[in-house]
Every structure is written in structure tokens, then in C-alpha cells.
Amino acid sequence: MLLLLEATVLGVFSVHTSLMFYVFFEASLIPMFFIIGKWGHGDRISAAFRFLIYTGAASLLFLIGLVYSRVFSLGIFESFYADVSVALALPIGIRIALWIACFFAFAVKLPMVPCHTWLPKAHVQAPTLGSVLLAGLLIKMGGYGFIRFCLSALPEISWKLSEFVVYLSAISLVYSSLVAFAQKNMKTLVAYSSVAHMSFVAAGIFSLNESGIVGAIFQMLSHGLISAALFLCVGMIYSRTGTMDMSKCGGIAASMPKLSFMMIFFSMASAGLPGTSGFIGEFLSILGIFQAFRFTAVCFAVGVVLSAAYTLRLCREVIWGSSPEGAKVIDSDINAVEFVILGILAALVLFFGIYPASVITFLKPWISAILPELQKFQLSWG
């Protein structure tokens, strides 16, 4: 299943034709469905079917858009550098309908509020490895889809509706952050933090400027590393305590100092600590949003504060909190293999945080190629 999932995800990010993109995009659901349904926890069957139905059904509109494009030989979804004049020749209603079909499919996959309800349940019931793959790889297909189809194929509609997307992203960020702060389950908290961080991605992409798009892509890379590490930390705690309830596994600092250190580091990276990749992604995204929507950028700055609030709460209750009477006593810290795995992820988070040019330099030529097409349709925000 893991090899099949890897193959389908690689297919999504490497194919050039829209039809093969859709095939791989949908095929990736199958191995993840079985990973959750067969090896998950508790209510895993319900979570697996919710994941499959939500994301599969959302893609049907996208499929209809692809079929329409194919039947009428439009070719607007065929490459990053499609002939935009073909799309402009279509009636405005058709262009908007095609854009909505693409946007909805990828908003569910990302996910954005209110299309997010499948994600927390899938994360909680999935095995640790399933959560790592879901957060690290699968939801990134939503951000890639925004760039690949909404921006590249329909730039004019993206300009017209960018304000709506950024406002929706701000709502998604604040809502998911507040919900994350209220959680008692560690995995649910990290799952909602993923929704919050993906809001930076959506808003950065639809800020439609270099800083925002670079920040969004950097945020996807950073979140893939940080969220994977946090889910691994939660899984390691769960394997030793048998619970994900923060109130029942508090005070691990004394018994698990190495894991506590790693969890603090990745929590701070998730909150955007300078020197980590989380800071670069959020800073560039907010900078891009500020250039296009100054008032909304304030909401995203508040979102950073909320991110720090729920991650600090996670650390306070799990690492320094008190365990109730009768709670399982933890008598072993993480082993050498677990420490090396987390150490590699920590090294990458630090490397990209200290040397972001390693990614930005790679992205700039491609962004320079698509920005001129986007800027042709730039609206006056005044």
C-alpha cells in the first residue's frame, strides 16, 4: 500500500496531461483508504469512508470540467503554459464554472473551511504512518492543484475571485486555530493546525504575487516536515501511554526528556519560530497577502499568534502537565531509531529556515514564467 501510495503521489506531481493528473489524483485515495480502514484505530471504517467519499465526490466537478475541456478541444488544462487566449474566448459563465469546479476539488483536498470536516476524523483514526503521509503529502496536492489549474489555466478568473479566496482563507485560519485551541485530543489538535497552516497556502497562492506564491510553496514544504514530525511525536506518546488525551498523559518531561525536547522544537517551528522553515513560509505568505490585501493580512498575523497559543498549550499539558491518578507510567524514552528519524526532520526544518534560498532560488524561474500571465489581469485593489 505504501509503494502504491508513493507511486500515485509521484504521478500527481510529475505528469503533464490533465487526464493522467486526474487518474493519479483519484488513485491516491485507494491506498490511503486501506491504510486508514485496515490499520487505523477505533472508528477507522467510518473515517476511511468519510475520507473517500468527501475527496472522491469533490473531484467529480473537476472531472466534469476536464471532460468539457476535452470534448470541445479547448486544451486549457493541458500544461502550465496553456494558451490563455483559448480560455478568454469562452463565455464568462463557462470560465467561472470551470474555475469553481477546479477550486472546489482542491479546496476539499487542501482542506479549507468549510470543506475540512473529513480531515480531523481521518487523522485521529489513521495509524501514525497514515497521518504522516496524509499531512506530509496528500493534502499538498490541493495547493499544487490551485497553481496547476486555477492560476495557470484560468488566471483572469483567479484575479476576479482572489479576494473571495483570501477572505475565506482568513476565516479558515481563525476558525481552525480556535477549534485547535479547544481540543483535548493531541492528534485532533495537530490535525486542525494543519487546516490553519494550509490557509496560509491558499491565501499566499491567491495573493497572486511573487512573495505570496513563493511563501505558499515554501509553507507546503515546511508543513510537510513539521506536521509529519508532530504526528510522529504524538504516535510515540500514544504507543507508550495508550491515550491521546492530553489530560491523561501529562508530565512526560521527566520520563521522556528527548521526546519532550523534540516536541517543543517542532511545536515552536509550527508556530513560526524564526530560524525554522515555519517562519519563512508564514512570513513570505503574509508579505504577499499584505501587498494585495492589507486588512486581511492582519488576520493572518493574528493567526500566527493563535498558532503559538495552541502549540504552547499542547506543550504545557503534555510535557509539563500533571498526570491523573491511575495513569499509565511511562518508563522509556524514545529509542535511537526514533531519535534519528526526528533528528533528520529537525535538521531539515533548521536547514530550510536558515538557508531558504535553497528552495526560493529553485522556484523563482518558474514563478517568473507564470507571473506575467497573471499580471495581465491584475485588478485595481483601491
mmCIF file of C-alpha atoms in Angstrom:
data_model
loop_
_atom_site.group_PDB
_atom_site.id
_atom_site.type_symbol
_atom_site.label_atom_id
_atom_site.label_comp_id
_atom_site.label_asym_id
_atom_site.label_seq_id
_atom_site.Cartn_x
_atom_site.Cartn_y
_atom_site.Cartn_z
ATOM 1 C CA MET A 1 0.000 0.000 0.000
ATOM 2 C CA LEU A 2 2.814 2.391 0.817
ATOM 3 C CA LEU A 3 4.502 1.763 -2.532
ATOM 4 C CA LEU A 4 1.197 2.240 -4.342
ATOM 5 C CA LEU A 5 0.576 5.495 -2.476
ATOM 6 C CA GLU A 6 4.080 6.707 -3.276
ATOM 7 C CA ALA A 7 3.603 5.876 -6.964
ATOM 8 C CA THR A 8 0.291 7.724 -7.218
ATOM 9 C CA VAL A 9 1.578 10.813 -5.393
ATOM 10 C CA LEU A 10 4.658 10.947 -7.617
ATOM 11 C CA GLY A 11 2.327 10.649 -10.590
ATOM 12 C CA VAL A 12 0.262 13.637 -9.455
ATOM 13 C CA PHE A 13 3.317 15.889 -9.220
ATOM 14 C CA SER A 14 5.067 14.684 -12.372
ATOM 15 C CA VAL A 15 2.506 14.100 -15.149
ATOM 16 C CA HIS A 16 1.857 16.789 -17.751
ATOM 17 C CA THR A 17 -1.594 15.847 -19.060
ATOM 18 C CA SER A 18 -4.702 16.761 -17.114
ATOM 19 C CA LEU A 19 -6.310 13.361 -17.639
ATOM 20 C CA MET A 20 -3.376 11.489 -16.108
ATOM 21 C CA PHE A 21 -3.291 14.028 -13.296
ATOM 22 C CA TYR A 22 -6.903 13.163 -12.507
ATOM 23 C CA VAL A 23 -6.193 9.419 -12.690
ATOM 24 C CA PHE A 24 -3.314 9.659 -10.211
ATOM 25 C CA PHE A 25 -5.179 12.215 -8.075
ATOM 26 C CA GLU A 26 -8.066 9.773 -7.601
ATOM 27 C CA ALA A 27 -5.876 6.667 -7.430
ATOM 28 C CA SER A 28 -4.087 8.079 -4.385
ATOM 29 C CA LEU A 29 -7.354 7.712 -2.458
ATOM 30 C CA ILE A 30 -7.307 3.913 -2.713
ATOM 31 C CA PRO A 31 -4.135 3.084 -0.741
ATOM 32 C CA MET A 32 -4.894 5.758 1.867
ATOM 33 C CA PHE A 33 -8.422 4.357 2.252
ATOM 34 C CA PHE A 34 -6.996 0.939 3.112
ATOM 35 C CA ILE A 35 -4.250 2.375 5.334
ATOM 36 C CA ILE A 36 -6.915 4.111 7.441
ATOM 37 C CA GLY A 37 -9.565 1.389 7.208
ATOM 38 C CA LYS A 38 -7.331 -1.627 7.881
ATOM 39 C CA TRP A 39 -4.601 -0.327 10.186
ATOM 40 C CA GLY A 40 -6.339 2.597 11.874
ATOM 41 C CA HIS A 41 -7.812 2.967 15.360
ATOM 42 C CA GLY A 42 -11.315 2.752 16.788
ATOM 43 C CA ASP A 43 -13.841 4.117 14.313
ATOM 44 C CA ARG A 44 -11.457 3.603 11.393
ATOM 45 C CA ILE A 45 -14.037 2.270 8.917
ATOM 46 C CA SER A 46 -16.231 5.356 9.226
ATOM 47 C CA ALA A 47 -13.189 7.637 8.947
ATOM 48 C CA ALA A 48 -11.928 5.797 5.859
ATOM 49 C CA PHE A 49 -15.270 6.043 4.070
ATOM 50 C CA ARG A 50 -15.669 9.707 5.010
ATOM 51 C CA PHE A 51 -12.213 10.404 3.582
ATOM 52 C CA LEU A 52 -13.034 8.504 0.379
ATOM 53 C CA ILE A 53 -16.494 9.977 -0.161
ATOM 54 C CA TYR A 54 -15.584 13.596 0.638
ATOM 55 C CA THR A 55 -12.477 13.785 -1.517
ATOM 56 C CA GLY A 56 -13.782 11.497 -4.249
ATOM 57 C CA ALA A 57 -17.111 13.292 -4.621
ATOM 58 C CA ALA A 58 -15.438 16.709 -4.654
ATOM 59 C CA SER A 59 -13.327 15.600 -7.599
ATOM 60 C CA LEU A 60 -16.385 14.833 -9.732
ATOM 61 C CA LEU A 61 -16.846 18.517 -10.555
ATOM 62 C CA PHE A 62 -13.203 18.647 -11.558
ATOM 63 C CA LEU A 63 -13.737 15.622 -13.810
ATOM 64 C CA ILE A 64 -16.733 17.316 -15.441
ATOM 65 C CA GLY A 65 -14.548 20.351 -16.162
ATOM 66 C CA LEU A 66 -11.841 18.165 -17.693
ATOM 67 C CA VAL A 67 -14.370 16.302 -19.850
ATOM 68 C CA TYR A 68 -15.856 19.600 -21.050
ATOM 69 C CA SER A 69 -12.391 20.852 -21.957
ATOM 70 C CA ARG A 70 -11.580 17.632 -23.806
ATOM 71 C CA VAL A 71 -14.882 17.335 -25.683
ATOM 72 C CA PHE A 72 -14.627 20.873 -27.026
ATOM 73 C CA SER A 73 -10.860 20.583 -27.634
ATOM 74 C CA LEU A 74 -10.106 23.625 -25.515
ATOM 75 C CA GLY A 75 -6.777 22.421 -24.151
ATOM 76 C CA ILE A 76 -6.850 24.971 -21.338
ATOM 77 C CA PHE A 77 -5.840 22.441 -18.679
ATOM 78 C CA GLU A 78 -3.094 20.696 -20.598
ATOM 79 C CA SER A 79 0.034 22.421 -19.279
ATOM 80 C CA PHE A 80 1.354 25.168 -17.027
ATOM 81 C CA TYR A 81 1.823 27.315 -20.099
ATOM 82 C CA ALA A 82 -1.544 26.732 -21.768
ATOM 83 C CA ASP A 83 -2.782 29.285 -24.273
ATOM 84 C CA VAL A 84 -4.789 31.644 -22.084
ATOM 85 C CA SER A 85 -6.404 33.221 -25.142
ATOM 86 C CA VAL A 86 -8.366 29.988 -25.649
ATOM 87 C CA ALA A 87 -9.917 30.334 -22.204
ATOM 88 C CA LEU A 88 -10.628 34.023 -22.779
ATOM 89 C CA ALA A 89 -12.636 33.130 -25.872
ATOM 90 C CA LEU A 90 -15.096 31.191 -23.714
ATOM 91 C CA PRO A 91 -18.186 32.887 -22.239
ATOM 92 C CA ILE A 92 -17.508 34.314 -18.790
ATOM 93 C CA GLY A 93 -20.056 31.959 -17.225
ATOM 94 C CA ILE A 94 -18.243 28.894 -18.588
ATOM 95 C CA ARG A 95 -14.895 30.199 -17.350
ATOM 96 C CA ILE A 96 -16.254 30.777 -13.857
ATOM 97 C CA ALA A 97 -17.903 27.335 -13.810
ATOM 98 C CA LEU A 98 -14.639 25.648 -14.834
ATOM 99 C CA TRP A 99 -12.724 27.596 -12.195
ATOM 100 C CA ILE A 100 -15.229 26.676 -9.464
ATOM 101 C CA ALA A 101 -15.034 23.010 -10.484
ATOM 102 C CA CYS A 102 -11.268 23.068 -10.036
ATOM 103 C CA PHE A 103 -11.295 25.199 -6.907
ATOM 104 C CA PHE A 104 -13.840 23.084 -5.046
ATOM 105 C CA ALA A 105 -11.969 19.825 -5.666
ATOM 106 C CA PHE A 106 -8.691 21.245 -4.397
ATOM 107 C CA ALA A 107 -10.276 23.190 -1.508
ATOM 108 C CA VAL A 108 -11.595 19.891 -0.149
ATOM 109 C CA LYS A 109 -8.230 18.190 -0.588
ATOM 110 C CA LEU A 110 -6.235 21.060 0.996
ATOM 111 C CA PRO A 111 -8.615 21.389 3.034
ATOM 112 C CA MET A 112 -10.267 24.758 3.682
ATOM 113 C CA VAL A 113 -13.177 25.572 5.980
ATOM 114 C CA PRO A 114 -15.997 24.581 5.462
ATOM 115 C CA CYS A 115 -14.689 21.625 3.405
ATOM 116 C CA HIS A 116 -12.416 20.353 6.167
ATOM 117 C CA THR A 117 -14.536 18.042 8.306
ATOM 118 C CA TRP A 118 -13.122 14.820 6.854
ATOM 119 C CA LEU A 119 -9.541 15.633 7.889
ATOM 120 C CA PRO A 120 -9.628 15.613 11.730
ATOM 121 C CA LYS A 121 -11.522 12.311 11.829
ATOM 122 C CA ALA A 122 -9.192 10.745 9.250
ATOM 123 C CA HIS A 123 -6.128 11.861 11.208
ATOM 124 C CA VAL A 124 -7.413 10.674 14.581
ATOM 125 C CA GLN A 125 -8.370 7.213 13.345
ATOM 126 C CA ALA A 126 -5.414 6.720 10.980
ATOM 127 C CA PRO A 127 -2.260 4.954 12.158
ATOM 128 C CA THR A 128 0.705 7.218 12.815
ATOM 129 C CA LEU A 129 2.223 6.490 9.413
ATOM 130 C CA GLY A 130 -1.106 7.257 7.741
ATOM 131 C CA SER A 131 -1.280 10.652 9.453
ATOM 132 C CA VAL A 132 2.307 11.416 8.440
ATOM 133 C CA LEU A 133 1.589 10.634 4.786
ATOM 134 C CA LEU A 134 -1.761 12.414 4.798
ATOM 135 C CA ALA A 135 -0.342 15.633 6.256
ATOM 136 C CA GLY A 136 3.033 15.448 4.547
ATOM 137 C CA LEU A 137 1.964 14.539 1.025
ATOM 138 C CA LEU A 138 -1.707 14.103 0.205
ATOM 139 C CA ILE A 139 -3.128 17.448 1.289
ATOM 140 C CA LYS A 140 -0.325 19.216 -0.612
ATOM 141 C CA MET A 141 -1.974 18.034 -3.822
ATOM 142 C CA GLY A 142 -4.664 20.639 -3.137
ATOM 143 C CA GLY A 143 -2.196 23.522 -3.159
ATOM 144 C CA TYR A 144 -0.479 22.146 -6.246
ATOM 145 C CA GLY A 145 -3.866 21.855 -7.959
ATOM 146 C CA PHE A 146 -4.636 25.519 -7.259
ATOM 147 C CA ILE A 147 -1.427 26.547 -9.018
ATOM 148 C CA ARG A 148 -1.617 23.960 -11.795
ATOM 149 C CA PHE A 149 -5.219 24.578 -12.832
ATOM 150 C CA CYS A 150 -6.801 27.669 -11.249
ATOM 151 C CA LEU A 151 -3.836 30.024 -11.716
ATOM 152 C CA SER A 152 -2.183 28.691 -14.849
ATOM 153 C CA ALA A 153 -5.266 27.808 -16.892
ATOM 154 C CA LEU A 154 -7.739 30.451 -15.730
ATOM 155 C CA PRO A 155 -5.694 33.431 -14.499
ATOM 156 C CA GLU A 156 -8.383 36.012 -15.252
ATOM 157 C CA ILE A 157 -10.972 34.272 -13.057
ATOM 158 C CA SER A 158 -8.332 33.748 -10.390
ATOM 159 C CA TRP A 159 -7.816 37.528 -10.313
ATOM 160 C CA LYS A 160 -11.551 38.196 -10.165
ATOM 161 C CA LEU A 161 -12.150 35.756 -7.302
ATOM 162 C CA SER A 162 -8.846 36.077 -5.452
ATOM 163 C CA GLU A 163 -10.335 38.404 -2.844
ATOM 164 C CA PHE A 164 -13.028 35.837 -2.042
ATOM 165 C CA VAL A 165 -10.422 33.071 -1.627
ATOM 166 C CA VAL A 166 -8.198 35.154 0.637
ATOM 167 C CA TYR A 167 -11.149 36.151 2.847
ATOM 168 C CA LEU A 168 -12.254 32.513 3.012
ATOM 169 C CA SER A 169 -8.690 31.546 3.935
ATOM 170 C CA ALA A 170 -8.673 34.110 6.749
ATOM 171 C CA ILE A 171 -11.916 32.675 8.124
ATOM 172 C CA SER A 172 -10.484 29.172 7.788
ATOM 173 C CA LEU A 173 -7.333 30.196 9.658
ATOM 174 C CA VAL A 174 -9.066 31.862 12.601
ATOM 175 C CA TYR A 175 -11.772 29.203 12.921
ATOM 176 C CA SER A 176 -9.425 26.205 12.785
ATOM 177 C CA SER A 177 -6.979 27.873 15.192
ATOM 178 C CA LEU A 178 -9.707 28.488 17.766
ATOM 179 C CA VAL A 179 -11.003 24.933 17.387
ATOM 180 C CA ALA A 180 -7.456 23.588 17.751
ATOM 181 C CA PHE A 181 -7.037 25.538 20.986
ATOM 182 C CA ALA A 182 -10.166 23.887 22.416
ATOM 183 C CA GLN A 183 -9.097 20.301 21.698
ATOM 184 C CA LYS A 184 -8.199 17.705 24.322
ATOM 185 C CA ASN A 185 -7.003 15.087 21.847
ATOM 186 C CA MET A 186 -3.405 15.672 20.720
ATOM 187 C CA LYS A 187 -3.967 14.307 17.241
ATOM 188 C CA THR A 188 -7.094 16.369 16.664
ATOM 189 C CA LEU A 189 -5.200 19.488 17.726
ATOM 190 C CA VAL A 190 -2.402 18.793 15.235
ATOM 191 C CA ALA A 191 -4.995 17.991 12.546
ATOM 192 C CA TYR A 192 -6.728 21.356 12.987
ATOM 193 C CA SER A 193 -3.338 23.042 12.991
ATOM 194 C CA SER A 194 -2.882 21.567 9.504
ATOM 195 C CA VAL A 195 -6.102 23.251 8.371
ATOM 196 C CA ALA A 196 -4.809 26.531 9.803
ATOM 197 C CA HIS A 197 -1.425 26.274 8.102
ATOM 198 C CA MET A 198 -2.971 25.322 4.769
ATOM 199 C CA SER A 199 -4.961 28.555 4.985
ATOM 200 C CA PHE A 200 -1.629 30.377 4.582
ATOM 201 C CA VAL A 201 -1.024 28.297 1.466
ATOM 202 C CA ALA A 202 -4.354 29.137 -0.164
ATOM 203 C CA ALA A 203 -4.098 32.847 0.669
ATOM 204 C CA GLY A 204 -0.471 33.033 -0.455
ATOM 205 C CA ILE A 205 -1.277 31.440 -3.805
ATOM 206 C CA PHE A 206 -4.239 33.745 -4.433
ATOM 207 C CA SER A 207 -2.355 36.862 -3.401
ATOM 208 C CA LEU A 208 -1.073 36.431 -6.969
ATOM 209 C CA ASN A 209 2.342 37.954 -6.424
ATOM 210 C CA GLU A 210 5.832 36.517 -6.162
ATOM 211 C CA SER A 211 6.163 36.739 -2.378
ATOM 212 C CA GLY A 212 2.815 35.090 -1.745
ATOM 213 C CA ILE A 213 3.261 32.218 -4.193
ATOM 214 C CA VAL A 214 6.828 31.514 -3.049
ATOM 215 C CA GLY A 215 5.646 31.648 0.565
ATOM 216 C CA ALA A 216 2.768 29.271 -0.153
ATOM 217 C CA ILE A 217 5.023 26.687 -1.797
ATOM 218 C CA PHE A 218 7.600 27.066 0.964
ATOM 219 C CA GLN A 219 4.832 26.654 3.543
ATOM 220 C CA MET A 220 3.740 23.399 1.905
ATOM 221 C CA LEU A 221 7.290 22.064 2.125
ATOM 222 C CA SER A 222 7.712 23.271 5.700
ATOM 223 C CA HIS A 223 4.354 21.966 6.873
ATOM 224 C CA GLY A 224 5.103 18.581 5.338
ATOM 225 C CA LEU A 225 8.174 18.281 7.556
ATOM 226 C CA ILE A 226 6.814 19.841 10.745
ATOM 227 C CA SER A 227 3.384 18.209 10.788
ATOM 228 C CA ALA A 228 4.913 14.825 9.977
ATOM 229 C CA ALA A 229 7.241 15.227 12.957
ATOM 230 C CA LEU A 230 4.414 16.295 15.277
ATOM 231 C CA PHE A 231 2.301 13.311 14.273
ATOM 232 C CA LEU A 232 5.308 11.065 14.890
ATOM 233 C CA CYS A 233 5.739 12.593 18.357
ATOM 234 C CA VAL A 234 2.056 12.056 19.135
ATOM 235 C CA GLY A 235 2.312 8.475 17.877
ATOM 236 C CA MET A 236 5.324 7.805 20.100
ATOM 237 C CA ILE A 237 3.452 9.119 23.131
ATOM 238 C CA TYR A 238 0.374 7.063 22.221
ATOM 239 C CA SER A 239 2.416 3.869 21.853
ATOM 240 C CA ARG A 240 3.676 4.307 25.427
ATOM 241 C CA THR A 241 0.560 5.632 27.161
ATOM 242 C CA GLY A 242 -2.294 4.167 25.125
ATOM 243 C CA THR A 243 -4.097 7.520 25.033
ATOM 244 C CA MET A 244 -4.141 10.725 23.003
ATOM 245 C CA ASP A 245 -5.956 12.695 25.701
ATOM 246 C CA MET A 246 -3.630 15.470 26.836
ATOM 247 C CA SER A 247 -5.055 15.409 30.357
ATOM 248 C CA LYS A 248 -4.130 11.732 30.778
ATOM 249 C CA CYS A 249 -0.543 11.750 29.566
ATOM 250 C CA GLY A 250 0.853 14.938 31.069
ATOM 251 C CA GLY A 251 4.279 15.372 32.590
ATOM 252 C CA ILE A 252 6.428 13.478 30.102
ATOM 253 C CA ALA A 253 9.356 15.870 30.597
ATOM 254 C CA ALA A 254 10.749 13.797 33.466
ATOM 255 C CA SER A 255 10.350 10.373 31.874
ATOM 256 C CA MET A 256 10.886 11.272 28.184
ATOM 257 C CA PRO A 257 13.312 14.222 28.017
ATOM 258 C CA LYS A 258 14.478 13.517 24.449
ATOM 259 C CA LEU A 259 10.948 13.301 23.064
ATOM 260 C CA SER A 260 9.961 16.372 25.089
ATOM 261 C CA PHE A 261 12.798 18.354 23.524
ATOM 262 C CA MET A 262 11.800 17.271 20.024
ATOM 263 C CA MET A 263 8.145 18.031 20.627
ATOM 264 C CA ILE A 264 8.948 21.514 21.927
ATOM 265 C CA PHE A 265 11.164 22.185 18.903
ATOM 266 C CA PHE A 266 8.581 21.098 16.331
ATOM 267 C CA SER A 267 5.779 22.898 18.182
ATOM 268 C CA MET A 268 7.760 26.135 18.062
ATOM 269 C CA ALA A 269 8.570 25.545 14.396
ATOM 270 C CA SER A 270 4.854 25.068 13.752
ATOM 271 C CA ALA A 271 4.198 28.381 15.498
ATOM 272 C CA GLY A 272 6.684 30.116 13.167
ATOM 273 C CA LEU A 273 9.792 30.430 15.342
ATOM 274 C CA PRO A 274 12.484 32.465 13.491
ATOM 275 C CA GLY A 275 15.278 30.238 12.284
ATOM 276 C CA THR A 276 12.904 27.437 11.322
ATOM 277 C CA SER A 277 11.216 26.752 7.996
ATOM 278 C CA GLY A 278 7.832 27.538 9.558
ATOM 279 C CA PHE A 279 8.833 31.178 9.969
ATOM 280 C CA ILE A 280 9.936 31.582 6.337
ATOM 281 C CA GLY A 281 6.743 30.120 4.879
ATOM 282 C CA GLU A 282 4.428 32.173 7.066
ATOM 283 C CA PHE A 283 6.437 35.395 6.722
ATOM 284 C CA LEU A 284 6.555 35.266 2.912
ATOM 285 C CA SER A 285 2.878 34.321 2.702
ATOM 286 C CA ILE A 286 1.859 37.218 4.955
ATOM 287 C CA LEU A 287 4.123 39.566 2.985
ATOM 288 C CA GLY A 288 2.409 38.544 -0.249
ATOM 289 C CA ILE A 289 -1.040 38.867 1.308
ATOM 290 C CA PHE A 290 -0.131 42.311 2.681
ATOM 291 C CA GLN A 291 0.879 43.504 -0.790
ATOM 292 C CA ALA A 292 -2.568 42.622 -2.136
ATOM 293 C CA PHE A 293 -4.969 42.780 0.833
ATOM 294 C CA ARG A 294 -3.591 44.836 3.690
ATOM 295 C CA PHE A 295 -6.516 44.465 6.067
ATOM 296 C CA THR A 296 -6.723 40.693 5.609
ATOM 297 C CA ALA A 297 -3.002 40.373 6.302
ATOM 298 C CA VAL A 298 -3.762 41.489 9.867
ATOM 299 C CA CYS A 299 -5.990 38.424 10.286
ATOM 300 C CA PHE A 300 -3.106 36.197 9.223
ATOM 301 C CA ALA A 301 -0.774 37.942 11.657
ATOM 302 C CA VAL A 302 -3.333 37.202 14.379
ATOM 303 C CA GLY A 303 -3.364 33.626 13.109
ATOM 304 C CA VAL A 304 0.338 33.341 13.910
ATOM 305 C CA VAL A 305 -0.412 34.395 17.499
ATOM 306 C CA LEU A 306 -3.228 31.846 17.719
ATOM 307 C CA SER A 307 -0.865 29.195 16.366
ATOM 308 C CA ALA A 308 1.558 29.943 19.179
ATOM 309 C CA ALA A 309 -1.314 29.756 21.682
ATOM 310 C CA TYR A 310 -2.471 26.246 20.814
ATOM 311 C CA THR A 311 1.019 24.829 20.327
ATOM 312 C CA LEU A 312 2.119 26.227 23.699
ATOM 313 C CA ARG A 313 -0.980 24.706 25.259
ATOM 314 C CA LEU A 314 -0.046 21.353 23.718
ATOM 315 C CA CYS A 315 3.447 21.575 25.198
ATOM 316 C CA ARG A 316 2.236 22.792 28.585
ATOM 317 C CA GLU A 317 -0.286 19.998 29.093
ATOM 318 C CA VAL A 318 1.676 17.102 27.604
ATOM 319 C CA ILE A 319 5.214 17.956 28.649
ATOM 320 C CA TRP A 320 4.780 19.840 31.917
ATOM 321 C CA GLY A 321 1.236 18.919 32.897
ATOM 322 C CA SER A 322 0.302 16.586 35.725
ATOM 323 C CA SER A 323 -0.920 13.040 35.129
ATOM 324 C CA PRO A 324 -4.121 11.936 36.887
ATOM 325 C CA GLU A 325 -4.049 9.134 39.419
ATOM 326 C CA GLY A 326 -4.037 5.728 37.795
ATOM 327 C CA ALA A 327 -2.486 6.988 34.551
ATOM 328 C CA LYS A 328 -0.050 4.650 32.847
ATOM 329 C CA VAL A 329 3.518 5.302 33.971
ATOM 330 C CA ILE A 330 5.958 5.966 31.133
ATOM 331 C CA ASP A 331 9.244 4.253 31.823
ATOM 332 C CA SER A 332 11.037 4.588 28.477
ATOM 333 C CA ASP A 333 12.161 7.493 26.334
ATOM 334 C CA ILE A 334 12.375 7.288 22.549
ATOM 335 C CA ASN A 335 14.934 4.818 21.223
ATOM 336 C CA ALA A 336 17.856 5.552 18.912
ATOM 337 C CA VAL A 337 15.915 4.883 15.700
ATOM 338 C CA GLU A 338 13.053 7.181 16.722
ATOM 339 C CA PHE A 339 15.517 9.880 17.767
ATOM 340 C CA VAL A 340 17.345 9.680 14.412
ATOM 341 C CA ILE A 341 14.065 9.950 12.471
ATOM 342 C CA LEU A 342 13.013 13.050 14.402
ATOM 343 C CA GLY A 343 16.562 14.402 14.242
ATOM 344 C CA ILE A 344 16.624 14.224 10.437
ATOM 345 C CA LEU A 345 13.328 16.111 10.231
ATOM 346 C CA ALA A 346 14.609 18.690 12.740
ATOM 347 C CA ALA A 347 17.785 19.168 10.695
ATOM 348 C CA LEU A 348 15.740 19.787 7.534
ATOM 349 C CA VAL A 349 13.464 22.266 9.340
ATOM 350 C CA LEU A 350 16.533 24.168 10.540
ATOM 351 C CA PHE A 351 18.311 23.973 7.181
ATOM 352 C CA PHE A 352 15.382 25.417 5.232
ATOM 353 C CA GLY A 353 14.810 28.003 7.968
ATOM 354 C CA ILE A 354 18.420 29.211 7.929
ATOM 355 C CA TYR A 355 19.019 28.780 4.199
ATOM 356 C CA PRO A 356 15.653 29.367 2.462
ATOM 357 C CA ALA A 357 17.443 30.381 -0.744
ATOM 358 C CA SER A 358 17.965 26.669 -1.419
ATOM 359 C CA VAL A 359 14.246 26.480 -2.225
ATOM 360 C CA ILE A 360 13.474 30.043 -3.320
ATOM 361 C CA THR A 361 16.219 30.103 -5.970
ATOM 362 C CA PHE A 362 14.771 26.936 -7.447
ATOM 363 C CA LEU A 363 11.232 28.367 -7.541
ATOM 364 C CA LYS A 364 11.895 31.838 -8.937
ATOM 365 C CA PRO A 365 12.458 30.909 -12.629
ATOM 366 C CA TRP A 366 9.156 29.046 -12.765
ATOM 367 C CA ILE A 367 7.245 31.802 -10.953
ATOM 368 C CA SER A 368 8.804 34.410 -13.248
ATOM 369 C CA ALA A 369 7.355 32.460 -16.162
ATOM 370 C CA ILE A 370 3.743 32.435 -14.912
ATOM 371 C CA LEU A 371 3.553 35.850 -13.214
ATOM 372 C CA PRO A 372 3.405 37.875 -16.464
ATOM 373 C CA GLU A 373 0.257 35.999 -17.493
ATOM 374 C CA LEU A 374 -1.283 36.600 -14.083
ATOM 375 C CA GLN A 375 -0.361 40.278 -14.010
ATOM 376 C CA LYS A 376 -2.110 40.909 -17.309
ATOM 377 C CA PHE A 377 -5.368 40.572 -15.424
ATOM 378 C CA GLN A 378 -4.342 42.385 -12.265
ATOM 379 C CA LEU A 379 -7.237 44.229 -10.699
ATOM 380 C CA SER A 380 -7.078 47.602 -9.065
ATOM 381 C CA TRP A 381 -7.494 46.939 -5.347
ATOM 382 C CA GLY A 382 -8.107 50.542 -4.486
#
